[in-house]
């Protein structure tokens, strides 16, 4: 039995990038008989960039509701909030003492913000260590994530190996990333990586009129309606291709190439396919968002299971360290 583990930060509502890059691949893996999945909401990580408690609670709800809406089976698997398993903070401390400073200084999550060091908190700097603790605490074998998390997984593996080699014992399972090849990196409406932090997201759970606003704001070039257009450089087409059936994608491709087809038309086609494809999930998501007690019950149940495993790992680590 392989153990799958992944987390999403509670720093906003989950978007199409989170869904295609993380939620759907992880739910698919969790359904295999050979796998057992741990899915959590990385609410401690969200504190590195977001301090408002109300916004965090609302985001925790939204991330949890998105997993359930996409059919994550909480009975067979383990579903929890990172902050409810305090063992993870203790393990992060131990691991931080096995993490070379330059490895963290090289992490993109820190480097991208390091131009203005006064704005970088130590939590952001040690973010990859907490992530390693998330994974190593539960002996995960595979971690499904988007491409942007690849470096964090390499850091996790390096820390696990450093620890195991030092004590000459297989204390930690050394995990492998599982990067979904079909959906490596989804671009946002402004052409950058779609991210909760850039306000460039497509939120498929919104009512159609609000979703339309987001779709219509996707940046394109300014070729006139009559001109033939290149589908392969167009972000609207790329998003369509990811969610539509192959024959509909081919039809749209021909329309781009033929000319007399504007980006407005393409955006309407994208909007229609998004609404049709995710209708059921949007309904389920909104149902969970309005039933806080049901969400809470699912999470508390998962937290009991997670805590049992976490405390066993921690005992093993403490013994090894002489605490
Ligand atoms: P965000 O950047 O929106 O805050 P997170 O960092 O919480 O997203 O990422 C949660 C999961 O979703 C990770 O596995 C991450 O790799 C994946 N993910 C996030 N954005 C994208 C994207 N634009 N394309 C593909 N996967 C993504
Ligand atoms: N850093 C991840 C992200 O921003 C979220 C995360 C935290 C995570 N801990 C994890 C993902 C452990 C996978 C495994 O996307």
Short mmCIF file of C-alpha atoms and ligand atoms in Angstrom, two decimals:
data_model
loop_
_atom_site.label_atom_id
_atom_site.label_comp_id
_atom_site.label_asym_id
_atom_site.label_seq_id
_atom_site.Cartn_x
_atom_site.Cartn_y
_atom_site.Cartn_z
CA UNK A 1 0.00 0.00 0.00
CA UNK A 2 1.49 3.37 -1.00
CA UNK A 3 0.80 6.46 1.07
CA UNK A 4 -0.07 9.61 -0.92
CA UNK A 5 0.06 13.00 0.80
CA UNK A 6 -0.61 16.55 -0.31
CA UNK A 7 -1.65 19.94 1.05
CA UNK A 8 -3.05 23.23 -0.16
CA UNK A 9 -2.54 26.51 1.66
CA UNK A 10 -5.57 28.28 3.07
CA UNK A 11 -4.68 31.58 1.51
CA UNK A 12 -7.80 32.10 -0.60
CA UNK A 13 -10.41 30.18 -2.56
CA UNK A 14 -9.06 27.29 -4.61
CA UNK A 15 -8.83 28.03 -8.33
CA UNK A 16 -8.60 26.11 -11.59
CA UNK A 17 -4.80 25.77 -11.20
CA UNK A 18 -5.19 24.12 -7.77
CA UNK A 19 -7.94 21.88 -9.12
CA UNK A 20 -6.17 20.67 -12.27
CA UNK A 21 -2.68 20.70 -10.75
CA UNK A 22 -3.37 19.21 -7.34
CA UNK A 23 -6.93 18.31 -6.36
CA UNK A 24 -8.01 16.17 -9.32
CA UNK A 25 -4.74 14.21 -9.66
CA UNK A 26 -4.68 13.55 -5.90
CA UNK A 27 -8.33 12.46 -5.80
CA UNK A 28 -7.64 10.09 -8.73
CA UNK A 29 -4.65 8.59 -6.88
CA UNK A 30 -6.65 8.31 -3.66
CA UNK A 31 -9.22 6.14 -5.45
CA UNK A 32 -6.77 3.39 -6.30
CA UNK A 33 -7.03 0.31 -4.12
CA UNK A 34 -3.26 0.34 -3.76
CA UNK A 35 -3.18 3.80 -2.21
CA UNK A 36 -4.11 5.49 1.00
CA UNK A 37 -4.24 9.29 0.89
CA UNK A 38 -3.50 12.06 3.39
CA UNK A 39 -4.89 15.43 2.36
CA UNK A 40 -4.54 18.50 4.53
CA UNK A 41 -5.11 22.22 4.59
CA UNK A 42 -1.82 24.01 5.10
CA UNK A 43 -3.16 26.72 7.38
CA UNK A 44 0.14 27.16 9.27
CA UNK A 45 1.89 27.86 5.97
CA UNK A 46 -0.71 30.50 5.15
CA UNK A 47 0.48 32.55 8.14
CA UNK A 48 3.71 33.36 6.26
CA UNK A 49 1.69 35.63 3.96
CA UNK A 50 -1.68 36.22 5.58
CA UNK A 51 -2.44 37.37 9.11
CA UNK A 52 -6.16 38.00 9.21
CA UNK A 53 -7.91 35.25 11.18
CA UNK A 54 -11.34 35.67 9.56
CA UNK A 55 -9.92 35.41 6.04
CA UNK A 56 -7.94 32.35 7.05
CA UNK A 57 -10.99 30.59 8.51
CA UNK A 58 -12.99 31.36 5.37
CA UNK A 59 -10.16 30.00 3.20
CA UNK A 60 -9.84 26.85 5.30
CA UNK A 61 -13.54 26.26 4.68
CA UNK A 62 -13.19 26.88 0.95
CA UNK A 63 -10.19 24.57 0.53
CA UNK A 64 -11.92 21.82 2.52
CA UNK A 65 -15.16 22.26 0.55
CA UNK A 66 -13.24 22.03 -2.76
CA UNK A 67 -11.70 18.66 -1.85
CA UNK A 68 -15.06 17.27 -0.83
CA UNK A 69 -16.76 18.68 -3.92
CA UNK A 70 -14.25 16.84 -6.10
CA UNK A 71 -15.11 13.58 -4.39
CA UNK A 72 -12.28 13.04 -1.90
CA UNK A 73 -13.35 10.04 0.18
CA UNK A 74 -12.72 10.99 3.80
CA UNK A 75 -13.72 7.58 5.16
CA UNK A 76 -11.04 5.62 3.32
CA UNK A 77 -8.47 8.41 3.64
CA UNK A 78 -7.26 11.06 6.09
CA UNK A 79 -8.41 14.71 5.84
CA UNK A 80 -7.19 17.35 8.31
CA UNK A 81 -6.01 20.86 9.14
CA UNK A 82 -2.25 21.14 9.56
CA UNK A 83 -2.64 23.40 12.61
CA UNK A 84 -4.64 20.77 14.51
CA UNK A 85 -1.66 18.41 14.61
CA UNK A 86 0.88 20.39 16.66
CA UNK A 87 3.40 17.54 16.33
CA UNK A 88 4.28 19.00 12.94
CA UNK A 89 5.82 22.10 14.56
CA UNK A 90 8.01 20.02 16.83
CA UNK A 91 9.23 17.91 13.93
CA UNK A 92 9.91 21.06 11.90
CA UNK A 93 12.27 22.24 14.63
CA UNK A 94 14.21 18.98 14.62
CA UNK A 95 14.43 19.01 10.84
CA UNK A 96 15.55 22.64 10.77
CA UNK A 97 18.69 21.57 12.65
CA UNK A 98 19.49 19.23 9.74
CA UNK A 99 18.86 21.84 7.03
CA UNK A 100 21.83 23.74 5.64
CA UNK A 101 21.27 27.50 5.46
CA UNK A 102 22.19 27.79 1.73
CA UNK A 103 19.55 25.23 0.80
CA UNK A 104 16.84 27.51 2.21
CA UNK A 105 18.47 30.63 0.79
CA UNK A 106 18.17 28.98 -2.65
CA UNK A 107 14.49 28.09 -2.38
CA UNK A 108 12.32 29.96 -4.91
CA UNK A 109 9.68 30.64 -2.26
CA UNK A 110 12.24 32.80 -0.45
CA UNK A 111 14.41 33.96 -3.34
CA UNK A 112 11.50 35.45 -5.28
CA UNK A 113 10.85 37.79 -2.35
CA UNK A 114 14.42 38.35 -1.19
CA UNK A 115 14.93 41.70 -2.95
CA UNK A 116 13.30 43.33 0.04
CA UNK A 117 14.64 41.35 2.99
CA UNK A 118 12.97 43.56 5.59
CA UNK A 119 9.64 42.21 4.28
CA UNK A 120 10.67 38.55 4.61
CA UNK A 121 9.66 36.89 7.86
CA UNK A 122 11.58 33.89 9.21
CA UNK A 123 8.50 31.72 8.64
CA UNK A 124 8.73 32.37 4.92
CA UNK A 125 12.43 31.52 4.99
CA UNK A 126 11.87 28.21 6.79
CA UNK A 127 8.69 27.41 4.87
CA UNK A 128 10.28 24.37 3.11
CA UNK A 129 11.26 22.85 6.49
CA UNK A 130 7.66 22.92 7.70
CA UNK A 131 6.68 21.39 4.38
CA UNK A 132 9.25 18.62 4.88
CA UNK A 133 7.77 18.01 8.34
CA UNK A 134 4.27 17.79 6.79
CA UNK A 135 5.45 15.00 4.55
CA UNK A 136 7.92 13.11 6.77
CA UNK A 137 5.58 13.06 9.78
CA UNK A 138 3.24 10.69 7.93
CA UNK A 139 5.76 8.45 6.12
CA UNK A 140 4.40 9.54 2.74
CA UNK A 141 5.70 7.71 -0.33
CA UNK A 142 4.28 9.99 -3.05
CA UNK A 143 3.41 13.68 -3.03
CA UNK A 144 1.19 14.88 -5.89
CA UNK A 145 1.90 18.59 -6.51
CA UNK A 146 2.18 21.13 -9.30
CA UNK A 147 5.55 21.73 -10.97
CA UNK A 148 6.12 24.84 -8.84
CA UNK A 149 6.58 22.62 -5.77
CA UNK A 150 9.28 20.40 -7.27
CA UNK A 151 12.12 22.20 -5.51
CA UNK A 152 10.38 21.92 -2.15
CA UNK A 153 10.18 18.16 -2.64
CA UNK A 154 13.89 18.02 -3.44
CA UNK A 155 14.57 19.85 -0.18
CA UNK A 156 12.36 17.36 1.69
CA UNK A 157 14.27 14.44 0.20
CA UNK A 158 17.63 16.03 1.05
CA UNK A 159 16.58 16.61 4.67
CA UNK A 160 15.22 13.04 5.04
CA UNK A 161 18.40 11.58 3.57
CA UNK A 162 20.65 13.78 5.74
CA UNK A 163 18.80 12.60 8.85
CA UNK A 164 18.73 8.91 7.89
CA UNK A 165 22.40 8.96 6.90
CA UNK A 166 23.47 10.71 10.06
CA UNK A 167 21.82 8.13 12.34
CA UNK A 168 22.41 5.24 9.93
CA UNK A 169 18.75 4.25 10.34
CA UNK A 170 15.75 4.54 8.01
CA UNK A 171 13.89 6.89 10.37
CA UNK A 172 12.09 8.67 7.52
CA UNK A 173 10.54 7.38 4.32
CA UNK A 174 12.16 9.35 1.47
CA UNK A 175 9.20 10.62 -0.62
CA UNK A 176 8.88 11.11 -4.39
CA UNK A 177 6.97 13.98 -6.03
CA UNK A 178 4.20 13.07 -8.47
CA UNK A 179 3.93 15.92 -10.91
CA UNK A 180 0.91 15.75 -13.15
CA UNK A 181 2.44 15.85 -16.65
CA UNK A 182 -0.83 16.68 -18.40
CA UNK A 183 -1.29 19.87 -16.36
CA UNK A 184 2.15 21.15 -15.44
CA UNK A 185 1.48 24.84 -14.78
CA UNK A 186 -1.81 26.62 -15.36
CA UNK A 187 -1.54 30.27 -16.37
CA UNK A 188 -3.74 32.92 -14.81
CA UNK A 189 -5.82 35.61 -16.51
CA UNK A 190 -2.79 37.94 -16.65
CA UNK A 191 -0.48 35.35 -18.23
CA UNK A 192 1.49 34.66 -15.04
CA UNK A 193 1.15 31.41 -13.05
CA UNK A 194 -2.39 31.22 -11.73
CA UNK A 195 -2.09 31.83 -8.00
CA UNK A 196 -4.25 32.86 -5.06
CA UNK A 197 -1.68 35.55 -4.35
CA UNK A 198 -1.87 37.27 -7.78
CA UNK A 199 -5.60 37.92 -8.16
CA UNK A 200 -5.45 36.30 -11.58
CA UNK A 201 -7.50 33.22 -10.85
CA UNK A 202 -10.40 31.43 -12.48
CA UNK A 203 -12.78 30.41 -9.71
CA UNK A 204 -15.08 27.75 -11.14
CA UNK A 205 -17.25 27.80 -8.02
CA UNK A 206 -18.53 31.34 -8.71
CA UNK A 207 -21.95 32.03 -10.20
CA UNK A 208 -21.78 32.29 -14.01
CA UNK A 209 -21.97 36.10 -14.19
CA UNK A 210 -18.94 36.46 -11.87
CA UNK A 211 -17.01 33.67 -13.55
CA UNK A 212 -17.69 35.43 -16.86
CA UNK A 213 -15.93 38.56 -15.61
CA UNK A 214 -12.80 36.52 -14.82
CA UNK A 215 -12.86 34.70 -18.17
CA UNK A 216 -13.38 37.94 -20.08
CA UNK A 217 -10.36 39.45 -18.32
CA UNK A 218 -7.91 36.87 -19.76
CA UNK A 219 -5.17 38.78 -21.53
CA UNK A 220 -4.76 38.10 -25.28
CA UNK A 221 -2.98 39.88 -28.13
CA UNK A 222 -4.95 42.50 -30.03
CA UNK A 223 -5.30 40.92 -33.49
CA UNK A 224 -8.48 42.11 -35.21
CA UNK A 225 -11.48 39.78 -35.54
CA UNK A 226 -10.89 38.95 -39.24
CA UNK A 227 -7.28 37.80 -38.81
CA UNK A 228 -6.41 34.11 -38.39
CA UNK A 229 -5.03 33.48 -34.87
CA UNK A 230 -2.50 31.13 -33.36
CA UNK A 231 -4.24 28.87 -30.81
CA UNK A 232 -0.96 27.62 -29.37
CA UNK A 233 0.12 31.01 -28.06
CA UNK A 234 -3.32 31.94 -26.72
CA UNK A 235 -4.07 31.50 -23.05
CA UNK A 236 -7.82 31.20 -23.66
CA UNK A 237 -7.21 28.26 -26.00
CA UNK A 238 -4.76 26.62 -23.60
CA UNK A 239 -7.30 26.70 -20.79
CA UNK A 240 -10.03 25.41 -23.11
CA UNK A 241 -7.80 22.53 -24.20
CA UNK A 242 -7.28 21.50 -20.57
CA UNK A 243 -10.95 21.13 -19.78
CA UNK A 244 -12.74 20.38 -23.09
CA UNK A 245 -13.16 17.12 -25.00
CA UNK A 246 -10.49 16.62 -27.73
CA UNK A 247 -12.96 16.96 -30.63
CA UNK A 248 -14.27 20.29 -29.26
CA UNK A 249 -10.70 21.48 -28.88
CA UNK A 250 -9.98 20.56 -32.50
CA UNK A 251 -13.09 22.46 -33.66
CA UNK A 252 -11.96 25.53 -31.71
CA UNK A 253 -8.44 25.22 -33.18
CA UNK A 254 -9.87 25.31 -36.71
CA UNK A 255 -11.90 28.42 -35.84
CA UNK A 256 -8.77 30.21 -34.61
CA UNK A 257 -6.88 29.30 -37.78
CA UNK A 258 -9.73 30.26 -40.14
CA UNK A 259 -10.05 33.89 -38.98
CA UNK A 260 -13.26 35.85 -38.45
CA UNK A 261 -13.29 34.45 -34.95
CA UNK A 262 -12.51 36.87 -32.14
CA UNK A 263 -11.12 36.37 -28.65
CA UNK A 264 -14.55 37.31 -27.28
CA UNK A 265 -16.00 34.27 -29.07
CA UNK A 266 -13.23 32.06 -27.70
CA UNK A 267 -13.81 33.35 -24.18
CA UNK A 268 -17.52 32.58 -24.42
CA UNK A 269 -16.68 29.04 -25.54
CA UNK A 270 -14.34 28.69 -22.56
CA UNK A 271 -16.97 30.03 -20.16
CA UNK A 272 -19.56 27.54 -21.46
CA UNK A 273 -17.26 24.56 -21.15
CA UNK A 274 -16.22 25.56 -17.61
CA UNK A 275 -19.81 25.96 -16.46
CA UNK A 276 -20.94 22.66 -18.02
CA UNK A 277 -17.93 20.67 -16.88
CA UNK A 278 -17.96 21.78 -13.24
CA UNK A 279 -21.67 22.29 -12.63
CA UNK A 280 -21.96 19.39 -10.19
CA UNK A 281 -18.79 20.28 -8.29
CA UNK A 282 -19.82 23.95 -7.98
CA UNK A 283 -23.13 22.89 -6.51
CA UNK A 284 -21.46 20.54 -4.02
CA UNK A 285 -18.90 23.22 -3.09
CA UNK A 286 -21.60 25.79 -2.34
CA UNK A 287 -23.51 23.23 -0.33
CA UNK A 288 -20.45 22.55 1.90
CA UNK A 289 -19.70 26.26 2.24
CA UNK A 290 -23.14 26.73 3.76
CA UNK A 291 -22.86 23.70 6.07
CA UNK A 292 -19.97 24.51 8.38
CA UNK A 293 -20.89 21.73 10.81
CA UNK A 294 -20.60 19.03 8.14
CA UNK A 295 -17.13 20.32 7.21
CA UNK A 296 -16.02 20.52 10.81
CA UNK A 297 -17.18 16.95 11.45
CA UNK A 298 -15.19 15.61 8.51
CA UNK A 299 -12.05 17.45 9.64
CA UNK A 300 -12.24 16.49 13.31
CA UNK A 301 -12.66 12.86 12.33
CA UNK A 302 -9.57 13.05 10.08
CA UNK A 303 -7.56 14.89 12.72
CA UNK A 304 -7.98 12.04 15.18
CA UNK A 305 -6.57 9.59 12.62
CA UNK A 306 -3.73 11.94 11.63
CA UNK A 307 -2.70 12.60 15.21
CA UNK A 308 -2.30 8.93 16.03
CA UNK A 309 0.17 8.44 13.22
CA UNK A 310 1.95 11.74 13.89
CA UNK A 311 2.60 10.92 17.52
CA UNK A 312 4.09 7.54 16.59
CA UNK A 313 6.54 9.12 14.15
CA UNK A 314 7.48 11.75 16.66
CA UNK A 315 8.21 9.17 19.35
CA UNK A 316 10.52 7.40 16.89
CA UNK A 317 12.31 10.66 16.10
CA UNK A 318 12.63 11.74 19.74
CA UNK A 319 14.14 8.40 20.71
CA UNK A 320 16.63 8.65 17.90
CA UNK A 321 17.63 12.18 18.98
CA UNK A 322 17.89 11.37 22.67
CA UNK A 323 14.98 13.51 23.87
P1 LIG B 1 -1.44 29.24 -4.82
O1 LIG B 1 -0.23 29.60 -5.64
O2 LIG B 1 -2.68 29.55 -5.55
O3 LIG B 1 -1.41 29.82 -3.42
P2 LIG B 1 -0.80 26.77 -3.55
O4 LIG B 1 0.60 27.24 -3.42
O5 LIG B 1 -1.62 26.70 -2.31
O6 LIG B 1 -1.49 27.66 -4.64
O7 LIG B 1 -0.80 25.37 -4.29
C1 LIG B 1 -1.60 24.26 -3.96
C2 LIG B 1 -1.37 23.16 -4.96
O8 LIG B 1 -1.85 23.56 -6.25
C3 LIG B 1 0.11 22.79 -5.17
O9 LIG B 1 0.22 21.41 -5.42
C4 LIG B 1 0.48 23.56 -6.39
O10 LIG B 1 1.55 23.00 -7.10
C5 LIG B 1 -0.79 23.50 -7.20
N1 LIG B 1 -0.90 24.69 -8.04
C6 LIG B 1 -1.02 25.97 -7.62
N2 LIG B 1 -1.08 26.82 -8.66
C7 LIG B 1 -0.99 26.05 -9.76
C8 LIG B 1 -0.99 26.33 -11.16
N3 LIG B 1 -1.10 27.57 -11.59
N4 LIG B 1 -0.88 25.31 -12.02
C9 LIG B 1 -0.76 24.03 -11.56
N5 LIG B 1 -0.76 23.69 -10.27
C10 LIG B 1 -0.88 24.68 -9.37
N1 LIG B 2 3.75 24.48 -0.28
C1 LIG B 2 2.58 23.92 -0.87
C2 LIG B 2 2.01 24.93 -1.84
O1 LIG B 2 2.08 26.11 -1.63
C3 LIG B 2 1.54 23.54 0.15
C4 LIG B 2 2.07 22.47 1.03
C5 LIG B 2 2.45 22.61 2.33
C6 LIG B 2 2.28 21.10 0.66
N2 LIG B 2 2.90 21.43 2.81
C7 LIG B 2 2.82 20.48 1.83
C8 LIG B 2 2.09 20.38 -0.49
C9 LIG B 2 3.16 19.13 1.82
C10 LIG B 2 2.43 19.02 -0.49
C11 LIG B 2 2.96 18.41 0.66
O2 LIG B 2 1.44 24.53 -2.80
#
